Amino acid sequence: MSMTKILVIEDDEDVRDNLLDVLALEGYELTAAPNGRQGLQLARNESPDLILCDLIVPELNGYEVLQSVRQHADLATVPFIFLTGKAEKEYFRQGMELGADDYLTKPFTLSELLGAIETQLKKRDRFQQGLRHRLQQAELQLDYLRHHDSLVQLPNKLALQKWFASRDIACALERERDALAVCLLAIDRFDRLQKNRSHHAIASILQSVAQRLKCYHSDSTYLAYFNLNQFVFLLHNCDVRAFTQKILESFHQPFLVRNREIFLTASMGIALHNLTLWDLEDLLNRAEIAKSHAMQQGGNQSQYYTPALLVNSIERSFVETHLHQALAKQELQVYYQPQISAETGKIIGMEALMRWFHPQKGVISPAQFIPVAEELGLIVELGEWILQTACAQVKVWQERYQPDLSLAVNLSVRQLNDSQFCDRLLAILQQTRFPPHLLELELTESLLVENIQLVQKQIDALKSLGIAIAIDDFGTGYGSFNYLQQFRFDIVKIDRSFITDLHSNATNAAIVTAIADMAGKLNCRTIAEGVSTEADTIFLEEQGCHILQGYFFSPPLPSSEFAALLDAGGLFPLPRSPA
Ligand code: C2E
Ligand code: CA
Ligand code: CA
């Protein structure tokens, strides 16, 4: 603790020295001035803990010093004790009115002096303690106000952001197992309520909805409220489907609003957190898109975010009207992207990717039309076509160039749900004489969430035919590592969003290392997709990643160009680390 500093303002040199001596012996730190002006200067510069001031001093008298001191923000409460001769006693009142704390009449005894000083210092301590306490209270209250919505008494967006940020990025992989979902809830037809009801009524509607939602708050939820009709649940390690169902059902009971019962419904949008999606804003945006969709569908329902919701309505209607005929009009083609052995640099196989060349629109990306095809059910037909076409093509290459060439084809869950899928696939394999053990089917894990049991059965059936199953876009789904153990995949394709800046991006490097490690333990082959630089290639080789695919080697190619690659020997030079 710092020493207590006392300022002595006294023109009589003997009295001053005497005071300084005795107070120094008591352990006080001292500073002194022979006149009012210098005294005031010292007070301002040194912020003493207490001031002893002779009433009659040159340049500025004691009253004037006191007056100036009290006007100074830092000194307004500093204990101020006047020293006076007996003759000046009549001035007592005047000094007290100006805010002096005590008077000592000369000559005073040492114990009078020390007693007066101590009393004032204690008084000041108590005052400061009280002040600190009130400040603390005010700060707590301010903090609460800053982090809560005052209408519904729930944490606000700022609080949610803080809570989210406190889940440390460093435990990324840990957290992945602790699956997280954002669920955005809004009362349906809220604008109509707003038009027809008073401000007060709207406030109490929101309050009673908040009240009800609070009942569903538990250790695995975080409930927040953003401005006007946006309730947010963060759900961790909890059955999202069961939870949203419960919430929707809770709206079956009427709400009591100013003694009248009213019925409300709500829409919910859900976005699942995953390895690529750190960002709370991203999650909220996705949940918002899903929620709007749920509302457009009539409300009173929940909707998971899927990329298909993003394809805007103009594109969607174009795709919807034209995709039907694309096959018949032979606008679809298969492109092949080489997959390279990280050990030898040799092409070991390829991924077949669909391309749509529309005579007016040009190339339409599969990212645009596949989600719509999935929704329309067209994917079953398209999926069969690409399997048929690619198996026939690759069989030719196997015979001409390389008998062990593998073929990877993307599969949508819609196809798996089709009970005849295995039979049709078998027919294609027989008709094209394609060896089943060289076929890999790629499933995106984000699509596995929906029908775990059925998918499991189909995967088992496919595996019994000798077909390999790859998990695509690994790391971008809801429960990547869980699925890895549950489904016994043969191949893990590390999502291309992680395969970048592996030498400088510590998070990506850690994720890739962990995936490669985990896959190794489970006897899965690893494919890195989207490999586009030499440095990333070297890193992946060092991590023991088995197969590489990406623009660094080659983009997807039409069949003629792919054949030319094979014809030239199908070998890529592999970069090696300089060391
Ligand atoms: P995907 O299965 O993850 O396919 C890989 C995508 O990454 C392809 O995009 C490919 O062109 C692209 N790519 C390859 N190397 C690189 C690279 O180095 N950098 C970058 N930035 N990208 C690279 P594409 O062909 O546009 O396909 C997009 C998605 O459409 C595919 O993602 C897949 O989910 C879907 N898709 C394509 N064809 C089919 C299909 O026949 N059936 C199904 N169900 N889905 C398909
Ligand atoms: Ca794929
Ligand atoms: Ca992929």
XYZ file of C-alpha atoms and ligand atoms in Angstrom:
627
model
C 0.000 0.000 0.000
C 1.262 3.496 -0.785
C 2.003 5.885 2.013
C -0.502 8.479 3.133
C 0.554 11.886 1.902
C -0.164 15.063 3.848
C 0.169 18.573 2.452
C 1.082 21.248 5.001
C 0.435 24.890 4.072
C 1.922 27.130 6.755
C 3.883 30.380 6.464
C 5.464 30.254 9.939
C 8.676 28.375 9.290
C 9.041 27.065 12.865
C 5.497 25.751 13.044
C 5.868 24.184 9.575
C 9.151 22.415 10.358
C 7.753 21.192 13.627
C 4.679 19.758 11.943
C 6.786 18.078 9.273
C 9.054 16.523 11.915
C 6.321 15.042 14.070
C 4.265 13.791 11.138
C 7.321 12.238 9.469
C 7.930 10.333 12.711
C 4.377 8.977 12.452
C 5.208 7.573 9.035
C 3.363 10.058 6.835
C 4.722 11.223 3.541
C 4.870 14.990 3.477
C 4.904 17.932 1.182
C 4.772 21.563 2.280
C 4.247 25.104 1.020
C 4.846 28.508 2.666
C 1.913 30.241 0.974
C -1.566 29.605 -0.439
C -0.624 29.819 -4.089
C 2.175 27.256 -3.885
C 0.020 25.135 -1.591
C -2.759 24.996 -4.172
C -0.209 24.149 -6.856
C 1.101 21.224 -4.790
C -2.415 20.052 -4.019
C -3.200 19.884 -7.720
C 0.065 18.244 -8.712
C 0.430 15.725 -5.936
C -3.138 14.859 -4.944
C -2.438 14.561 -1.196
C -4.634 12.412 1.046
C -5.131 15.206 3.527
C -4.418 18.946 3.724
C -3.395 20.899 6.808
C -3.716 24.596 6.064
C -3.071 27.689 8.161
C -6.002 30.068 7.883
C -3.887 33.171 7.417
C -1.200 32.584 4.779
C 0.198 34.971 2.155
C -0.847 35.211 -1.516
C -4.038 33.155 -1.128
C -5.579 32.789 2.309
C -6.869 29.487 3.704
C -10.469 30.099 2.587
C -9.390 30.787 -0.935
C -7.217 27.669 -1.003
C -10.133 25.602 0.323
C -12.535 27.063 -2.204
C -10.222 26.230 -5.132
C -9.479 22.766 -3.784
C -13.172 21.915 -3.552
C -13.747 22.939 -7.140
C -11.113 20.509 -8.328
C -12.680 17.148 -9.216
C -9.903 15.002 -7.774
C -9.669 17.019 -4.579
C -13.343 17.694 -3.881
C -13.445 15.199 -1.024
C -9.897 15.408 0.316
C -9.959 16.017 4.127
C -9.101 19.626 4.829
C -8.094 20.751 8.338
C -7.614 24.413 9.223
C -4.932 25.510 11.633
C -5.915 28.787 13.362
C -4.753 31.096 16.105
C -7.246 31.699 18.960
C -7.999 35.190 17.693
C -9.416 33.916 14.452
C -11.964 31.682 16.166
C -14.899 33.761 14.909
C -14.118 32.595 11.403
C -14.943 28.955 12.244
C -18.372 28.992 10.663
C -17.210 30.549 7.455
C -14.597 27.797 6.993
C -17.063 25.044 7.810
C -19.514 26.412 5.281
C -16.841 26.314 2.626
C -16.354 22.622 3.348
C -13.548 22.371 5.887
C -13.539 19.117 7.830
C -11.984 20.253 11.099
C -10.217 23.041 12.982
C -7.171 22.855 15.156
C -6.560 25.874 17.337
C -2.952 26.717 18.024
C -1.318 25.706 20.216
C -2.558 22.141 19.908
C -1.115 19.005 21.395
C 0.422 16.224 19.364
C -2.427 13.875 20.237
C -5.014 16.481 19.194
C -3.224 16.795 15.877
C -2.854 13.054 15.261
C -6.378 12.383 16.490
C -7.857 14.918 14.072
C -5.824 13.548 11.165
C -6.713 9.950 11.887
C -10.413 10.718 12.268
C -10.497 12.455 8.917
C -8.534 9.724 7.131
C -10.866 7.064 8.486
C -13.875 9.074 7.446
C -12.405 9.362 3.977
C -11.702 5.615 3.783
C -15.272 4.803 4.718
C -16.494 7.247 2.137
C -14.301 5.723 -0.541
C -15.341 2.198 0.349
C -18.967 3.153 0.039
C -18.237 4.801 -3.246
C -16.416 1.749 -4.560
C -19.298 -0.456 -3.529
C -21.826 1.758 -5.253
C -19.625 1.836 -8.342
C -19.433 -1.928 -8.361
C -23.180 -2.204 -8.047
C -23.656 0.285 -10.826
C -21.204 -1.589 -13.010
C -22.980 -4.882 -12.426
C -26.254 -3.266 -13.248
C -24.833 -1.645 -16.335
C -23.385 -4.983 -17.381
C -26.765 -6.631 -16.934
C -28.481 -3.900 -18.923
C -25.918 -4.092 -21.682
C -26.390 -7.842 -21.984
C -30.129 -8.194 -21.537
C -33.209 -7.156 -23.335
C -35.215 -5.037 -20.948
C -38.599 -6.018 -22.365
C -38.395 -9.793 -22.091
C -35.534 -10.069 -19.582
C -33.450 -12.395 -21.691
C -29.791 -12.200 -22.753
C -29.379 -10.103 -25.897
C -27.194 -10.466 -28.953
C -24.114 -9.076 -27.256
C -24.440 -11.638 -24.473
C -24.910 -14.416 -26.986
C -21.809 -13.302 -28.884
C -19.777 -13.309 -25.697
C -21.007 -16.727 -24.701
C -20.214 -18.057 -28.145
C -16.736 -16.518 -28.196
C -15.943 -17.987 -24.793
C -16.143 -21.428 -26.335
C -12.483 -21.431 -27.191
C -11.473 -21.844 -30.841
C -8.460 -23.808 -29.664
C -10.641 -26.733 -28.634
C -12.033 -26.862 -32.140
C -11.925 -30.603 -32.458
C -13.169 -31.192 -28.969
C -16.047 -28.900 -29.665
C -16.926 -30.706 -32.817
C -17.975 -33.628 -30.705
C -19.932 -31.263 -28.563
C -22.333 -30.618 -31.420
C -23.857 -27.167 -31.520
C -26.926 -25.882 -33.306
C -28.515 -22.468 -33.638
C -32.267 -22.350 -33.608
C -33.992 -19.104 -34.481
C -37.647 -18.754 -33.510
C -40.135 -16.094 -34.536
C -43.843 -15.679 -33.928
C -45.739 -16.196 -37.196
C -47.573 -13.285 -38.836
C -46.036 -10.860 -36.415
C -46.522 -7.818 -38.673
C -50.233 -8.422 -38.628
C -50.226 -8.568 -34.834
C -48.292 -5.334 -34.785
C -50.791 -3.599 -37.035
C -53.822 -4.709 -35.081
C -52.647 -4.365 -31.520
C -51.354 -1.690 -29.257
C -47.753 -1.291 -28.382
C -48.504 -2.550 -24.867
C -50.268 -5.628 -26.135
C -47.319 -6.506 -28.377
C -44.967 -6.068 -25.442
C -46.978 -8.446 -23.297
C -47.264 -10.983 -26.107
C -43.488 -11.030 -26.415
C -43.162 -11.284 -22.660
C -45.449 -14.259 -22.371
C -43.737 -16.035 -25.261
C -40.390 -15.388 -23.569
C -41.851 -16.710 -20.330
C -42.913 -19.905 -22.003
C -39.633 -20.420 -23.822
C -37.742 -19.968 -20.564
C -39.402 -23.183 -19.361
C -37.449 -25.069 -22.026
C -34.191 -23.550 -20.994
C -31.725 -26.088 -19.591
C -28.040 -26.822 -19.183
C -27.768 -27.675 -22.836
C -29.450 -24.528 -24.120
C -28.678 -20.852 -24.175
C -31.705 -18.672 -24.794
C -31.393 -15.129 -26.088
C -33.647 -12.500 -27.594
C -32.831 -10.028 -30.355
C -34.982 -7.067 -30.972
C -38.574 -7.609 -31.944
C -39.640 -11.192 -32.421
C -36.343 -13.008 -32.708
C -35.721 -15.657 -30.099
C -32.515 -17.652 -30.355
C -31.672 -20.978 -28.794
C -28.114 -22.231 -28.917
C -28.323 -25.969 -28.403
C -25.332 -28.038 -27.452
C -25.231 -31.780 -27.169
C -28.940 -32.080 -27.436
C -31.414 -33.812 -29.716
C -32.300 -30.911 -31.985
C -35.259 -32.579 -33.608
C -36.903 -33.557 -30.323
C -36.244 -30.101 -28.909
C -37.791 -28.169 -31.786
C -40.755 -30.522 -31.754
C -41.313 -29.816 -28.070
C -41.157 -26.072 -28.645
C -43.625 -26.169 -31.519
C -45.971 -28.240 -29.371
C -45.682 -25.796 -26.512
C -47.394 -23.256 -28.766
C -50.512 -25.446 -28.838
C -51.429 -23.959 -25.468
C -52.868 -20.430 -25.672
C -50.904 -17.469 -24.316
C -52.418 -15.292 -21.649
C -52.114 -11.682 -22.743
C -53.715 -9.075 -20.512
C -56.201 -11.596 -19.214
C -57.229 -12.860 -22.613
C -56.126 -16.050 -24.248
C -54.599 -15.808 -27.670
C -53.281 -18.509 -29.948
C -49.940 -18.091 -31.642
C -47.734 -20.211 -33.834
C -44.033 -19.942 -34.458
C -41.517 -20.793 -37.151
C -38.042 -22.063 -36.484
C -34.903 -22.126 -38.587
C -32.047 -24.369 -37.580
C -28.404 -24.188 -38.583
C -25.969 -26.844 -37.483
C -22.531 -25.789 -36.376
C -19.570 -27.618 -37.864
C -15.830 -27.435 -38.287
C -15.923 -24.907 -41.111
C -18.528 -22.710 -39.592
C -17.037 -20.928 -36.625
C -18.847 -17.791 -37.108
C -21.942 -17.010 -35.072
C -23.068 -14.536 -37.739
C -22.877 -17.251 -40.409
C -24.906 -19.585 -38.253
C -27.491 -16.925 -37.528
C -27.737 -16.017 -41.203
C -28.331 -19.610 -42.136
C -30.881 -20.075 -39.394
C -32.586 -16.903 -40.629
C -32.746 -18.224 -44.205
C -34.221 -21.477 -42.926
C -36.702 -19.627 -40.708
C -37.926 -17.472 -43.600
C -38.427 -20.621 -45.573
C -40.441 -22.190 -42.753
C -42.609 -19.057 -42.657
C -43.134 -19.074 -46.415
C -44.312 -22.651 -46.127
C -47.091 -21.443 -43.878
C -45.371 -21.246 -40.511
C -45.894 -23.424 -37.458
C -42.928 -25.581 -38.453
C -39.191 -25.907 -38.274
C -36.753 -26.054 -41.126
C -33.114 -27.057 -41.290
C -30.793 -24.917 -43.324
C -29.649 -26.578 -46.549
C -27.740 -25.049 -49.468
C -30.807 -25.591 -51.647
C -32.547 -22.804 -49.727
C -29.896 -20.448 -51.068
C -30.504 -21.038 -54.733
C -32.635 -18.003 -55.409
C -36.092 -18.292 -56.788
C -35.305 -17.083 -60.326
C -32.495 -19.588 -60.777
C -34.606 -22.207 -59.149
C -37.505 -21.800 -61.536
C -35.117 -21.814 -64.491
C -33.521 -25.015 -63.258
C -36.902 -26.509 -62.455
C -38.279 -25.954 -65.925
C -35.184 -26.895 -67.895
C -33.482 -29.640 -65.925
C -36.202 -32.107 -66.826
C -35.185 -31.981 -70.450
C -31.467 -31.546 -69.975
C -30.866 -35.273 -70.045
C -32.973 -35.925 -73.117
C -31.405 -32.995 -74.940
C -27.965 -34.337 -74.084
C -26.930 -31.123 -72.335
C -25.330 -33.046 -69.497
C -21.757 -34.273 -69.546
C -19.455 -36.043 -67.166
C -16.109 -34.478 -66.281
C -13.354 -36.420 -64.568
C -10.913 -35.053 -62.021
C -7.762 -37.143 -61.475
C -6.889 -38.510 -58.047
C -3.169 -38.900 -57.472
C -1.232 -41.219 -55.189
C 0.670 -39.070 -52.687
C 3.388 -41.688 -52.719
C 4.054 -42.188 -56.412
C 2.405 -39.258 -58.201
C 0.501 -41.712 -60.357
C -3.165 -41.314 -61.263
C -4.978 -43.999 -59.306
C -8.485 -42.984 -60.234
C -10.862 -40.077 -60.662
C -14.002 -38.392 -59.411
C -16.864 -38.041 -61.862
C -18.527 -34.626 -61.748
C -21.622 -33.533 -63.570
C -21.661 -30.590 -65.997
C -24.671 -28.928 -67.561
C -24.110 -27.013 -70.787
C -27.213 -25.019 -71.546
C -27.350 -23.603 -75.111
C -28.359 -20.102 -73.898
C -27.173 -20.003 -70.301
C -23.780 -21.635 -70.838
C -22.302 -23.797 -68.094
C -24.502 -24.152 -65.030
C -22.609 -25.243 -61.936
C -23.642 -28.467 -60.205
C -23.655 -26.448 -56.974
C -26.668 -24.674 -58.502
C -28.612 -27.507 -60.029
C -27.807 -30.523 -57.853
C -29.617 -29.158 -54.740
C -32.679 -28.393 -56.852
C -32.488 -31.785 -58.539
C -32.412 -33.318 -55.077
C -35.509 -31.437 -54.015
C -37.398 -32.290 -57.171
C -36.424 -35.940 -56.979
C -34.693 -35.604 -60.367
C -31.423 -36.563 -58.765
C -32.421 -40.230 -58.868
C -32.555 -40.141 -62.634
C -29.470 -37.954 -63.018
C -27.547 -40.067 -60.534
C -28.284 -43.213 -62.443
C -27.232 -41.572 -65.681
C -23.844 -40.460 -64.334
C -23.196 -43.902 -62.824
C -24.033 -45.574 -66.096
C -21.990 -43.145 -68.225
C -18.940 -43.045 -65.957
C -18.802 -46.808 -65.371
C -18.927 -47.427 -69.119
C -16.242 -44.818 -69.806
C -13.862 -45.860 -67.060
C -14.229 -49.514 -67.990
C -12.829 -48.580 -71.433
C -9.888 -46.793 -69.807
C -9.244 -49.701 -67.459
C -8.976 -52.009 -70.416
C -6.896 -49.640 -72.513
C -4.554 -48.040 -69.969
C -4.729 -49.170 -66.399
C -6.832 -52.048 -65.021
C -6.903 -50.766 -61.427
C -8.303 -47.271 -62.127
C -10.894 -46.398 -59.506
C -13.989 -44.319 -60.076
C -15.647 -42.106 -57.479
C -19.224 -40.950 -57.989
C -21.187 -38.587 -55.786
C -24.358 -39.941 -54.325
C -27.207 -37.964 -52.922
C -29.104 -39.308 -49.954
C -32.283 -39.129 -52.007
C -30.790 -41.914 -54.138
C -29.967 -44.032 -51.117
C -33.497 -43.635 -49.822
C -34.746 -45.271 -52.987
C -35.309 -48.915 -52.069
C -34.401 -50.100 -55.557
C -31.081 -48.306 -55.637
C -28.911 -51.332 -54.913
C -30.642 -53.411 -57.586
C -30.265 -50.704 -60.209
C -26.635 -50.165 -59.322
C -25.991 -53.870 -59.585
C -27.599 -53.880 -63.033
C -25.337 -51.032 -64.145
C -22.251 -52.819 -62.852
C -23.212 -55.999 -64.683
C -24.133 -54.262 -67.886
C -20.896 -52.238 -67.997
C -18.831 -55.083 -66.496
C -17.362 -52.549 -64.080
C -15.514 -54.218 -61.145
C -17.429 -53.240 -57.958
C -14.295 -52.988 -55.836
C -13.077 -50.121 -58.042
C -16.226 -48.092 -57.497
C -16.393 -45.558 -54.678
C -19.585 -43.794 -53.721
C -19.188 -40.404 -52.050
C -21.704 -39.332 -49.445
C -21.721 -35.918 -47.820
C -21.978 -36.314 -44.128
C -24.250 -33.333 -43.730
C -26.898 -35.430 -45.448
C -26.514 -38.340 -43.075
C -28.226 -36.549 -40.225
C -31.707 -37.258 -41.437
C -32.024 -41.025 -41.781
C -29.296 -42.694 -39.860
C -30.844 -46.178 -39.775
C -31.835 -46.414 -43.416
C -28.532 -45.001 -44.612
C -26.698 -47.457 -42.408
C -28.574 -50.355 -43.972
C -27.899 -49.221 -47.525
C -24.234 -48.604 -46.786
C -23.916 -52.109 -45.385
C -25.579 -53.535 -48.495
C -23.251 -51.588 -50.807
C -20.213 -52.625 -48.834
C -21.208 -56.242 -49.098
C -21.070 -55.832 -52.896
C -17.450 -54.742 -52.481
C -18.162 -51.077 -53.214
C -16.154 -48.534 -51.216
C -17.927 -45.747 -49.362
C -16.306 -42.338 -48.991
C -17.418 -39.594 -46.674
C -17.270 -36.372 -48.672
C -16.664 -32.801 -47.459
C -15.475 -34.260 -44.189
C -15.443 -31.794 -41.321
C -18.243 -29.618 -42.625
C -21.060 -31.622 -41.106
C -22.673 -31.713 -37.730
C -21.056 -34.717 -36.140
C -18.133 -35.639 -38.361
C -16.103 -37.678 -35.935
C -19.092 -39.507 -34.541
C -20.207 -40.561 -38.004
C -16.730 -41.733 -38.843
C -16.929 -44.403 -36.175
C -20.575 -45.170 -36.656
C -20.623 -45.799 -40.395
C -17.269 -47.508 -41.044
C -16.368 -45.538 -44.149
C -13.519 -46.755 -46.321
C -12.394 -43.306 -47.390
C -12.408 -39.887 -45.794
C -12.330 -36.883 -48.106
C -11.067 -33.938 -46.133
C -13.124 -30.947 -47.193
C -11.372 -28.495 -49.460
C -12.052 -25.579 -47.127
C -9.369 -26.985 -44.783
C -6.833 -27.643 -47.537
C -5.458 -24.143 -47.741
C -2.503 -22.299 -46.226
C -1.584 -25.408 -44.288
C 1.818 -23.967 -43.438
C 0.509 -20.739 -41.972
C -3.037 -21.487 -40.866
C -2.635 -23.331 -37.574
C -6.316 -24.228 -37.277
C -6.432 -25.815 -40.719
C -3.175 -27.648 -40.086
C -4.479 -28.961 -36.756
C -7.759 -30.096 -38.278
C -6.054 -31.849 -41.200
C -3.559 -33.534 -38.885
C -6.308 -34.715 -36.558
C -8.451 -36.044 -39.393
C -5.519 -37.888 -40.989
C -4.643 -39.310 -37.592
C -8.170 -40.415 -36.778
C -8.703 -41.894 -40.241
C -5.465 -43.837 -39.883
C -6.640 -45.323 -36.589
C -9.911 -46.387 -38.192
C -8.154 -47.851 -41.235
C -9.646 -45.342 -43.653
C -7.840 -44.015 -46.691
C -7.644 -40.225 -46.748
C -8.180 -38.042 -49.786
C -7.410 -34.347 -49.678
C -9.588 -32.491 -52.158
C -9.053 -28.975 -53.462
C -5.261 -29.267 -53.262
C -4.117 -26.174 -55.111
C -0.573 -25.259 -54.041
C 2.804 -26.918 -53.863
C 3.197 -26.051 -50.171
C -0.115 -27.685 -49.269
C 0.850 -30.754 -51.275
C 4.082 -31.113 -49.297
C 2.266 -30.719 -45.990
C -0.282 -33.382 -46.953
C 2.414 -35.816 -48.025
C 4.113 -35.315 -44.673
C 0.852 -35.980 -42.837
C 0.581 -39.323 -44.580
C -2.495 -38.357 -46.558
C -2.914 -41.100 -49.187
C -4.554 -39.468 -52.170
C -4.514 -35.951 -53.566
C -7.059 -34.231 -55.781
C -7.205 -30.605 -56.864
C -6.305 -27.863 -59.297
C -2.626 -28.165 -58.398
C -2.686 -31.379 -60.417
C -5.666 -30.911 -62.677
C -9.205 -29.491 -62.828
C -12.054 -31.823 -63.782
C -11.594 -32.672 -67.474
C -13.836 -33.805 -70.314
C -13.271 -37.459 -71.169
C -11.084 -36.770 -74.221
C -8.609 -34.721 -72.175
C -8.587 -37.233 -69.357
C -7.802 -39.987 -71.840
C -4.881 -37.909 -73.116
C -3.483 -37.733 -69.569
C -3.658 -41.506 -69.221
C -2.190 -41.928 -72.669
C 0.823 -39.849 -71.610
C 1.477 -42.235 -68.685
C -0.711 -40.651 -66.031
C 2.175 -39.510 -63.873
C 2.492 -36.185 -62.012
C 5.806 -34.975 -60.565
C 5.389 -34.684 -56.792
C 6.990 -31.752 -55.022
C 9.187 -32.747 -52.096
C 9.983 -30.768 -48.993
C 13.358 -28.983 -49.403
C 14.706 -30.593 -46.236
P -17.673 -32.102 -54.448
O -18.153 -33.510 -54.462
O -17.003 -31.628 -53.192
O -16.717 -31.959 -55.691
C -15.509 -31.302 -55.676
C -15.692 -29.922 -56.218
O -14.494 -29.193 -56.014
C -15.916 -29.909 -57.729
O -16.795 -28.804 -57.995
C -14.532 -29.610 -58.262
O -14.552 -28.999 -59.530
C -14.029 -28.666 -57.221
N -12.572 -28.642 -57.146
C -11.698 -29.610 -57.500
N -10.433 -29.234 -57.260
C -10.497 -27.994 -56.734
C -9.500 -27.040 -56.257
O -8.300 -27.283 -56.282
N -9.967 -25.867 -55.776
C -11.288 -25.571 -55.752
N -11.689 -24.378 -55.249
N -12.244 -26.428 -56.165
C -11.848 -27.637 -56.654
P -18.029 -28.990 -58.923
O -17.681 -29.927 -60.037
O -18.533 -27.629 -59.217
O -19.064 -29.760 -58.001
C -19.686 -29.109 -56.965
C -20.492 -30.100 -56.158
O -21.630 -30.557 -56.866
C -19.710 -31.352 -55.828
O -18.878 -31.102 -54.754
C -20.837 -32.296 -55.509
O -21.305 -32.114 -54.193
C -21.921 -31.859 -56.453
N -21.946 -32.777 -57.592
C -21.266 -32.722 -58.750
N -21.580 -33.775 -59.538
C -22.480 -34.525 -58.861
C -23.193 -35.736 -59.125
O -23.038 -36.387 -60.163
N -24.056 -36.205 -58.173
C -24.244 -35.546 -57.013
N -25.087 -36.041 -56.118
N -23.580 -34.408 -56.721
C -22.710 -33.906 -57.633
Ca -17.372 -35.388 -54.113
Ca -16.108 -32.702 -51.595
